[in-house]
Coordinates of C-alpha atoms and ligand atoms in Angstrom, one line a residue:
M1 CA 138.6 58.6 159.4
D2 CA 137.3 62.0 159.5
R3 CA 134.2 63.3 156.8
E4 CA 137.1 65.2 155.0
T5 CA 139.5 62.2 154.5
Y6 CA 136.4 60.0 154.1
I7 CA 135.0 62.4 150.9
D8 CA 139.1 62.4 149.7
T9 CA 138.9 58.7 149.5
L10 CA 135.7 58.6 147.4
R11 CA 137.2 61.2 145.4
S12 CA 140.6 59.8 144.4
E13 CA 138.9 56.0 144.3
L14 CA 136.8 57.9 141.4
V15 CA 139.6 59.4 139.7
D16 CA 141.1 56.2 140.0
M17 CA 138.2 54.2 138.3
V18 CA 138.1 56.8 135.4
K19 CA 142.1 56.4 134.8
D20 CA 141.6 52.4 135.2
N21 CA 138.7 51.6 133.3
L22 CA 137.0 54.6 131.0
S23 CA 140.3 56.5 129.9
P24 CA 142.3 53.6 128.4
V25 CA 139.0 52.4 126.4
A26 CA 138.1 56.5 125.4
I27 CA 141.6 56.8 124.1
D28 CA 141.4 53.6 122.0
Y29 CA 138.3 54.4 120.1
G30 CA 139.1 58.1 119.8
Y31 CA 136.5 59.1 122.3
S32 CA 138.9 61.2 123.8
E33 CA 142.6 62.6 123.1
A34 CA 144.0 63.1 126.7
P35 CA 143.1 60.7 129.7
L36 CA 139.5 61.7 131.0
E37 CA 140.5 62.2 134.4
A38 CA 143.2 65.1 133.1
N39 CA 140.0 67.5 133.9
I40 CA 139.0 65.9 137.1
K41 CA 141.9 65.2 139.1
W42 CA 142.4 68.8 140.5
R43 CA 141.2 70.4 143.3
P44 CA 137.5 71.4 143.7
L45 CA 136.8 74.7 141.5
V46 CA 134.3 77.2 141.7
L47 CA 133.9 79.5 138.8
V48 CA 132.8 83.2 138.7
I49 CA 131.1 84.9 136.3
G50 CA 128.8 88.0 135.3
N51 CA 128.9 91.2 134.2
Y52 CA 131.9 93.6 134.3
S53 CA 131.6 95.9 137.5
S54 CA 128.8 93.2 139.0
G55 CA 131.8 93.1 141.9
K56 CA 133.0 89.5 141.1
S57 CA 136.4 90.3 142.5
T58 CA 135.6 92.4 145.2
L59 CA 133.0 89.2 146.2
I60 CA 136.4 87.2 145.8
N61 CA 138.6 89.4 147.9
D62 CA 135.7 89.7 150.7
F63 CA 136.0 85.8 150.8
L64 CA 139.7 85.2 150.7
G65 CA 140.1 88.2 153.3
G66 CA 142.6 90.1 151.4
N67 CA 143.0 92.2 148.6
I68 CA 144.1 90.0 146.0
Q69 CA 142.0 91.1 143.0
A70 CA 142.1 94.3 141.5
T71 CA 138.4 96.0 141.4
G72 CA 137.2 99.2 140.3
Q73 CA 134.0 100.7 137.8
A74 CA 135.9 100.7 135.0
P75 CA 136.5 97.6 133.5
T76 CA 139.7 96.7 135.4
D77 CA 140.8 93.1 135.2
D78 CA 140.4 91.5 131.7
S79 CA 142.1 87.9 132.9
F80 CA 141.1 84.7 134.0
T81 CA 142.7 84.4 137.4
V82 CA 142.8 81.0 139.2
I83 CA 143.1 81.8 142.4
T84 CA 144.7 78.7 144.5
Y85 CA 146.3 77.9 148.2
D86 CA 149.7 77.8 149.1
N87 CA 150.6 76.8 152.6
S88 CA 154.0 77.8 152.5
V89 CA 153.0 80.9 154.4
S90 CA 150.9 80.7 157.4
E91 CA 147.2 81.5 157.1
S92 CA 147.4 83.5 160.0
E93 CA 149.6 86.0 158.0
H94 CA 148.1 88.8 156.1
V95 CA 146.3 86.9 153.3
H96 CA 148.3 88.2 150.2
T97 CA 149.6 86.5 146.7
I98 CA 152.6 84.4 147.1
E99 CA 153.5 83.6 143.8
E100 CA 152.2 84.2 140.6
R101 CA 152.4 82.0 137.4
D102 CA 151.3 82.9 133.9
G103 CA 149.0 81.4 131.6
K104 CA 151.4 79.3 129.6
F105 CA 152.9 77.5 132.7
L106 CA 149.1 76.9 133.8
M107 CA 148.1 75.3 130.3
N108 CA 151.6 73.0 130.3
D109 CA 151.7 71.7 133.2
P110 CA 149.6 68.3 133.7
D111 CA 149.3 68.9 137.4
Y112 CA 146.5 71.2 136.1
P113 CA 143.4 70.9 134.6
F114 CA 143.8 73.4 132.0
E115 CA 145.8 71.6 129.1
S116 CA 142.4 71.4 126.7
L117 CA 142.7 75.4 127.1
K118 CA 145.9 75.6 124.8
K119 CA 143.4 75.7 121.6
Y120 CA 142.9 79.5 122.6
G121 CA 146.3 80.5 121.5
Q122 CA 148.5 83.0 122.3
R123 CA 145.9 86.1 123.2
F124 CA 144.1 83.9 125.7
A125 CA 147.2 82.5 127.1
A126 CA 148.3 86.1 127.8
H127 CA 144.8 86.6 129.6
F128 CA 145.1 83.5 132.1
R129 CA 146.9 84.1 135.4
L130 CA 147.6 81.4 138.5
K131 CA 147.9 83.1 142.0
K132 CA 148.7 81.1 145.1
V133 CA 147.2 82.8 148.3
N134 CA 147.6 81.8 152.0
S135 CA 144.1 82.0 152.2
H136 CA 142.1 79.5 154.5
F137 CA 139.2 80.0 152.4
L138 CA 141.0 78.1 149.4
K139 CA 142.0 75.2 151.8
N140 CA 139.9 72.9 149.7
L141 CA 139.2 74.6 146.7
A142 CA 140.2 77.2 143.9
I143 CA 138.3 79.7 142.6
I144 CA 138.5 81.3 139.2
D145 CA 137.8 85.1 138.8
T146 CA 137.0 85.9 135.2
P147 CA 137.0 88.9 132.8
G148 CA 133.3 90.6 132.4
M149 CA 130.7 90.0 130.2
H150 CA 130.3 93.2 127.8
D151 CA 127.9 93.9 125.4
S152 CA 129.7 95.8 123.2
I153 CA 132.9 94.1 122.9
S154 CA 132.9 91.6 120.1
E155 CA 134.8 88.3 120.2
Q156 CA 137.2 89.5 117.7
D157 CA 138.5 92.2 119.9
R158 CA 138.8 89.7 122.7
G159 CA 141.1 87.7 120.4
Y160 CA 140.0 84.6 121.4
N161 CA 136.6 83.1 122.3
Y162 CA 135.3 83.9 125.6
Q163 CA 132.1 82.2 125.6
H164 CA 133.9 78.8 124.6
V165 CA 136.0 79.8 127.4
I166 CA 133.9 80.2 130.2
G167 CA 132.0 76.7 128.8
D168 CA 135.4 74.5 129.0
L169 CA 135.5 76.1 132.2
A170 CA 132.0 75.8 133.2
E171 CA 132.7 71.9 132.4
I172 CA 135.4 71.6 135.0
A173 CA 133.9 73.7 137.6
D174 CA 132.1 72.1 140.6
L175 CA 130.2 75.1 141.4
I176 CA 129.2 78.2 139.2
L177 CA 128.4 81.7 140.4
V178 CA 126.4 84.1 138.0
L179 CA 126.6 87.6 139.3
F180 CA 124.6 90.6 138.2
D181 CA 124.2 93.8 139.7
P182 CA 121.1 96.2 139.9
H183 CA 122.7 98.1 136.8
K184 CA 122.4 95.4 134.4
A185 CA 119.9 93.2 135.6
G186 CA 118.7 92.8 132.1
T187 CA 122.2 91.7 130.4
V188 CA 122.0 87.8 130.9
Q189 CA 122.0 86.2 127.6
E190 CA 125.8 86.1 127.6
A191 CA 125.6 84.1 130.7
H192 CA 123.4 81.9 130.1
T193 CA 124.3 81.0 126.6
S194 CA 127.8 80.0 127.3
L195 CA 126.3 77.8 130.4
K196 CA 123.5 76.3 128.5
D197 CA 125.5 75.0 125.7
T198 CA 128.4 73.6 127.7
L199 CA 126.6 72.2 130.7
P200 CA 125.2 68.6 131.0
T201 CA 120.9 69.4 131.5
K202 CA 121.0 67.4 134.0
T203 CA 123.7 69.1 136.5
F204 CA 122.8 72.5 135.2
E205 CA 120.3 73.5 138.2
D206 CA 122.6 72.0 140.8
R207 CA 125.8 73.3 139.9
V208 CA 124.7 77.1 139.5
L209 CA 124.5 79.6 141.8
F210 CA 122.6 83.2 140.6
V211 CA 123.6 86.2 142.9
L212 CA 122.0 89.6 142.3
N213 CA 125.0 91.7 143.9
R214 CA 125.5 95.5 145.0
I215 CA 121.9 95.3 146.2
D216 CA 123.1 98.1 148.9
E217 CA 123.0 100.4 145.4
C218 CA 119.0 100.0 145.5
E219 CA 118.0 103.1 147.0
T220 CA 114.8 102.0 148.4
L221 CA 113.0 98.2 148.6
M222 CA 111.1 99.2 145.8
D223 CA 114.1 99.6 143.8
L224 CA 115.3 96.3 144.8
L225 CA 112.4 94.7 144.0
R226 CA 111.7 96.1 140.8
V227 CA 115.8 95.0 139.8
Y228 CA 114.7 91.3 141.4
G229 CA 111.4 91.3 139.1
T230 CA 113.6 92.4 136.2
L231 CA 116.4 89.5 136.7
C232 CA 113.6 87.0 137.4
W233 CA 111.8 87.7 134.3
N234 CA 115.0 87.8 132.5
L235 CA 116.2 84.3 133.7
S236 CA 113.0 82.6 132.9
Q237 CA 112.8 83.8 129.4
M238 CA 116.5 82.8 129.1
T239 CA 115.9 78.8 130.9
G240 CA 111.8 78.6 129.0
R241 CA 111.0 77.5 132.3
K242 CA 108.3 79.4 134.7
D243 CA 109.7 78.7 138.1
I244 CA 112.4 80.8 138.9
P245 CA 116.1 79.8 140.2
L246 CA 117.2 80.6 143.8
I247 CA 118.6 83.9 143.6
R248 CA 121.2 84.9 146.3
L249 CA 120.7 88.8 146.8
T250 CA 124.1 90.1 148.4
Y251 CA 126.5 93.0 148.8
S252 CA 129.7 94.1 150.2
P253 CA 129.7 95.6 153.7
H254 CA 133.2 96.6 152.9
V255 CA 132.6 98.3 149.9
S256 CA 129.2 99.8 150.7
H257 CA 130.2 101.0 154.1
Q258 CA 132.6 103.7 152.6
P259 CA 131.9 107.1 153.2
A260 CA 131.1 107.7 149.6
C261 CA 128.8 105.3 149.2
E262 CA 127.1 105.3 152.7
P263 CA 123.7 103.4 152.5
S264 CA 120.8 106.2 154.0
Q265 CA 118.9 104.9 156.8
E266 CA 115.8 103.5 154.8
Q267 CA 118.1 101.6 152.8
I268 CA 119.6 100.7 155.9
A269 CA 116.5 99.5 157.0
Y270 CA 115.7 96.8 154.6
L271 CA 119.6 95.9 154.2
Q272 CA 119.5 94.5 157.5
F273 CA 117.4 91.8 156.6
L274 CA 119.5 90.7 154.1
E275 CA 122.2 90.6 156.3
N276 CA 123.2 87.1 156.1
Q277 CA 123.0 86.1 152.6
R278 CA 126.8 86.6 152.1
E279 CA 127.2 84.5 154.6
E280 CA 124.8 81.8 153.4
L281 CA 126.7 82.5 150.3
K282 CA 130.0 81.6 151.4
E283 CA 128.8 78.5 152.9
A284 CA 127.4 77.5 149.8
I285 CA 130.8 77.8 148.2
L286 CA 133.0 75.8 150.9
K287 CA 130.5 73.0 150.1
A288 CA 131.8 72.5 146.5
P289 CA 134.3 69.8 147.5
Q290 CA 130.6 67.8 148.4
Y291 CA 129.5 69.3 144.7
R292 CA 132.6 67.7 143.5
L293 CA 131.9 64.2 144.4
D294 CA 128.4 64.6 143.0
H295 CA 130.2 65.7 139.8
L296 CA 132.5 63.4 139.5
A297 CA 129.7 60.5 140.1
T298 CA 127.7 62.7 137.2
F299 CA 131.0 62.6 135.1
V300 CA 131.6 58.8 135.4
E301 CA 127.9 58.3 134.8
I302 CA 128.1 60.5 131.5
H303 CA 131.4 58.9 129.9
S304 CA 130.2 55.4 131.2
E305 CA 126.9 55.7 129.4
R306 CA 128.7 57.5 126.0
L307 CA 131.0 54.9 125.7
T308 CA 129.0 51.9 126.5
H309 CA 127.0 53.4 123.7
L310 CA 130.2 53.9 121.3
L311 CA 131.1 50.4 121.8
E312 CA 127.5 48.8 121.5
S313 CA 127.1 50.6 118.2
L314 CA 130.6 49.3 117.0
I315 CA 129.8 46.1 118.0
A316 CA 126.9 46.1 115.9
A317 CA 128.6 47.5 113.0
R318 CA 131.1 45.1 113.5
K319 CA 129.1 42.6 113.1
K320 CA 126.9 43.4 110.3
T321 CA 130.3 43.3 108.2
I322 CA 131.2 40.0 109.9
L323 CA 127.9 38.9 108.5
Y324 CA 128.6 40.7 105.2
K325 CA 131.9 39.3 104.5
A326 CA 130.5 35.7 105.4
K327 CA 128.0 36.1 102.9
S328 CA 130.3 37.7 100.4
I329 CA 132.7 34.9 100.7
I330 CA 130.1 32.5 100.1
T331 CA 128.5 34.2 96.9
G332 CA 132.3 34.6 95.5
I333 CA 132.6 30.8 95.8
M334 CA 129.5 30.5 94.1
I335 CA 130.1 32.8 91.4
S336 CA 133.6 30.9 91.3
L337 CA 132.1 27.6 91.4
I338 CA 129.6 28.5 88.5
G339 CA 132.3 30.2 86.2
G340 CA 134.7 27.2 87.1
G341 CA 132.0 24.9 85.6
A342 CA 131.2 27.3 82.7
V343 CA 134.6 27.3 81.9
S344 CA 134.7 23.9 81.6
L345 CA 131.6 23.3 79.7
G346 CA 132.9 25.9 77.0
L347 CA 136.2 23.8 76.6
I348 CA 133.7 20.8 76.2
L349 CA 131.6 21.9 74.0
T350 CA 134.4 24.0 71.8
N351 CA 136.4 20.8 71.8
L352 CA 139.5 23.4 72.3
L353 CA 141.2 20.5 74.7
P354 CA 141.3 17.2 75.0
I355 CA 138.9 15.8 77.8
D356 CA 140.2 13.6 79.5
Q357 CA 140.1 13.3 83.4
I358 CA 143.0 15.5 84.4
V359 CA 142.8 18.5 82.0
L360 CA 139.0 19.3 82.7
P361 CA 138.9 19.1 86.6
S362 CA 142.1 21.2 86.3
A363 CA 140.9 23.3 84.0
A364 CA 137.8 24.1 85.7
G365 CA 139.5 24.3 89.3
G366 CA 142.1 26.7 88.0
S367 CA 139.4 28.7 86.5
A368 CA 137.2 28.3 89.9
L369 CA 140.3 29.6 91.4
L370 CA 140.6 32.8 89.3
F371 CA 137.8 34.1 89.2
F372 CA 137.7 33.7 93.2
M373 CA 141.0 35.9 93.3
I374 CA 139.1 38.0 91.1
W375 CA 136.2 38.3 93.4
L376 CA 138.7 38.6 96.5
N377 CA 140.9 41.3 95.2
S378 CA 138.8 43.7 92.9
I379 CA 135.3 43.1 93.2
Q380 CA 134.6 42.5 96.8
K381 CA 136.9 45.1 97.8
M382 CA 134.8 47.4 96.0
L383 CA 131.7 45.9 97.1
F384 CA 133.1 46.2 100.5
R385 CA 133.7 49.8 100.6
K386 CA 130.4 50.6 99.4
H387 CA 129.1 47.9 102.3
L388 CA 131.2 50.7 104.8
D389 CA 129.5 53.8 103.3
H390 CA 126.4 52.0 103.7
T391 CA 127.0 51.2 107.1
I392 CA 128.0 54.7 108.0
K393 CA 125.0 56.2 105.7
E394 CA 122.7 54.3 108.1
I395 CA 124.8 54.6 111.4
D396 CA 121.6 56.1 113.0
T397 CA 119.8 52.5 112.5
L398 CA 123.1 50.4 114.2
T399 CA 121.3 50.9 117.8
P400 CA 118.2 51.8 119.3
L401 CA 117.5 55.3 120.1
E402 CA 114.3 54.9 121.9
T403 CA 114.7 57.2 124.7
Q404 CA 116.0 60.9 125.0
T405 CA 119.2 60.1 126.7
R406 CA 119.6 57.5 124.1
K407 CA 119.4 60.0 121.4
D408 CA 121.5 62.6 123.2
S409 CA 124.5 60.1 124.0
W410 CA 123.9 59.1 120.5
Q411 CA 125.1 62.9 119.7
A412 CA 127.8 62.7 121.6
I413 CA 129.3 59.8 120.1
K414 CA 128.0 59.5 116.6
N415 CA 130.8 61.5 114.7
T416 CA 133.1 59.5 117.1
A417 CA 131.9 55.9 115.9
I418 CA 132.1 57.3 112.5
R419 CA 135.7 58.2 112.9
Y420 CA 136.8 54.9 114.1
I421 CA 134.7 52.6 111.4
K422 CA 136.5 54.6 108.6
K423 CA 139.9 54.6 110.6
T424 CA 139.9 50.9 110.9
K425 CA 137.7 50.2 107.8
N426 CA 135.6 48.1 110.7
T427 CA 138.2 45.5 110.7
S428 CA 138.9 45.4 115.3
S429 CA 138.6 42.5 116.9
L430 CA 135.1 41.9 118.0
W431 CA 136.1 39.9 120.8
D432 CA 138.1 42.9 122.3
M433 CA 135.8 45.3 121.6
Q434 CA 133.4 43.0 123.7
A435 CA 136.1 42.6 126.2
D436 CA 136.0 47.0 126.6
Y437 CA 131.9 46.7 126.6
A438 CA 131.4 44.3 129.3
M439 CA 134.0 46.6 131.4
V440 CA 132.7 50.2 130.9
E441 CA 129.1 48.4 130.9
K442 CA 130.0 47.4 134.7
I443 CA 131.0 50.9 135.3
H444 CA 127.8 52.0 133.8
S445 CA 125.8 50.2 135.9
H446 CA 127.2 49.6 139.4
G447 CA 130.5 52.2 139.8
A448 CA 128.7 55.6 139.5
K449 CA 125.5 54.1 141.6
D450 CA 127.5 53.0 144.3
V451 CA 129.2 56.5 144.7
R452 CA 125.7 58.3 144.7
E453 CA 124.3 55.7 147.2
A454 CA 127.5 56.8 149.4
L455 CA 126.8 60.3 148.8
N456 CA 123.2 60.3 149.7
E457 CA 124.1 58.4 152.7
L458 CA 126.8 61.2 153.6
S459 CA 124.3 64.1 153.2
G460 CA 121.9 62.4 155.9
I461 CA 125.5 62.9 158.3
R462 CA 126.2 65.6 160.1
D463 CA 129.7 67.7 160.3
N464 CA 130.8 66.7 163.2
M465 CA 130.2 62.8 163.0
S466 CA 133.6 61.1 162.3
I467 CA 133.8 58.2 160.1
D468 CA 135.7 54.9 161.0
P469 CA 135.7 52.3 158.3
K470 CA 136.6 49.6 161.2
A471 CA 134.2 50.2 163.9
N472 CA 130.6 49.9 163.0
L473 CA 128.7 52.1 164.4
L474 CA 127.9 55.4 164.4
R475 CA 128.4 57.7 167.0
K476 CA 128.2 61.9 168.0
E477 CA 130.3 63.2 170.4
D478 CA 130.7 59.9 172.1
E479 CA 127.4 58.7 172.3
F480 CA 126.3 55.4 170.1
I481 CA 123.5 56.5 168.0
D482 CA 123.0 53.5 165.5
I483 CA 124.6 50.8 163.4
Y484 CA 124.7 52.2 159.9
P485 CA 127.0 50.7 157.1
L486 CA 126.9 53.5 154.9
G487 CA 127.7 51.5 151.5
R488 CA 130.6 49.4 149.8
N489 CA 133.9 50.1 148.6
I490 CA 133.2 50.3 145.1
F491 CA 136.3 48.2 144.5
T492 CA 136.9 45.6 147.1
G493 CA 132.8 45.6 148.4
A494 CA 133.8 45.6 151.7
P495 CA 131.2 48.0 153.7
I496 CA 132.5 51.3 155.0
Y497 CA 130.5 52.5 158.8
Y498 CA 130.2 55.7 160.4
T499 CA 131.5 55.7 163.9
Ligands
LIG501 N1 128.2 99.4 146.7 C1 128.5 98.6 146.1 N2 129.8 98.9 145.2 C2 130.5 97.7 144.9 C3 129.6 96.0 145.8 N3 130.9 95.1 145.0 C4 131.5 96.0 144.5 N4 131.5 97.5 144.5 C5 132.2 98.2 143.2 O1 131.9 98.0 142.2 C6 132.7 98.3 141.4 C7 133.2 97.1 140.3 O2 133.7 96.2 141.2 P1 134.6 94.8 141.1 O3 135.0 93.8 142.2 O4 135.9 95.2 140.2 O5 133.8 94.0 139.6 P2 133.9 92.8 138.5 O6 134.6 93.7 137.6 O7 132.8 92.0 138.4 O8 135.4 92.3 138.9 C8 134.6 98.5 142.5 O9 134.6 99.8 142.4 C9 133.6 98.0 143.5 O10 134.0 98.7 144.7 C10 128.9 96.5 146.4 O11 128.1 95.1 146.9 N5 128.0 97.5 147.0
LIG502 MG1 136.9 92.0 138.2

């Protein structure tokens, strides 16, 4: 098995784990409307965002090796374009768009992970499209080109909420390129707000690559340093951190070397030192399928953690209600007995009925039963409503929230818990909930951890090694190196080995 097939196997195992174990629970308890795996089952995704004219489309064309996207100084393209692979035409033919589909198709076909974008309506659909291209670059990933961020255009002008769309796409993307150019290195607010609000904090840094593009337009090295400094300052202001993220410096040699913008000798001198960054960036993007595994492991971790927390709170609420009901029935019985006793005493004292051994116990029993029925049908129902209101009001006390992680996961599921308690009036089977909890907890504590271990091992293995699940040897170019178990299959528990 080669490395890519191994990554593929691991990926499909993870998707199956989500599909079989997390999705049914997520849907049953109202945590998610659609199966969770809908977002992750497609190809690895790279999202390219940035100011308009920062060179997003030019960069994408450079990587694809063909003029697929329109480019230009004015805001040329106001669409979100998903560009994916099509092998119906050979890669050796010139790179071109083989098929184009509109947004409606993209959002309605369950094979694509974009169903959730339907909520942005017709105006968005008209600005969303798919292109299938015969570029080798897309063999293992798809890339999304986006319209530029403007400071001047308000959301109303676009007709859909641009930031939210970017946020939703960022959530399913495995890698996000944020492009800046020397002219607008100061306007990073929109990019950052979109990302910060949507990406889980712990994956933010792993998943975002900052790129300062079009650096050939800086006339001197000093100019470049000034722009770089401004960008660093702005980014650190935005992130509230003192350390500066790695910013890749790049430009498009194709555009730059056109006669109109031929760089001067002085420029060429410093640009030469930065020549290879475009290639490095390309390599970083081509690693997206590996980020995807990491992304999937995080996805499983986050959702299994939240589902575990959700079930924990629902079980606590249910137990509280069971205890309350038991107490309430005992109280009801006591009150009914006292009521029945009082009625018989009244009868005795008032001499209303002949006191004999049949009449008195029947009157006492009958009135006790009557009291109990009244209790069950009106008083207890009223008190139960109060109990439910109280449970919801005190919902934060259901589970311990001692760490920030617990607080974060609680924030994410609190409303789902309230909705579920209201909907079911907290009468779901405790037994079923405990069984669901046990399953989700198992995924939370073992599933994603096993995948992480496999990933760590994988990162230590170079590309030219092949993996054989049967032979228990690590081998490079026919030379045995070591005996090396990779990890265990998450379901069968069988060890996986490299050769
Ligand atoms: N000098 C120079 N011009 C560039 C570079 N990248 C893009 N451009 C030009 O900048 C303009 C905007 O590029 P485009 O890719 O359409 O930007 P987008 O709006 O971010 O997609 C076009 O005229 C490109 O030719 C670059 O690296 N250097
Ligand atoms: Mg563009």
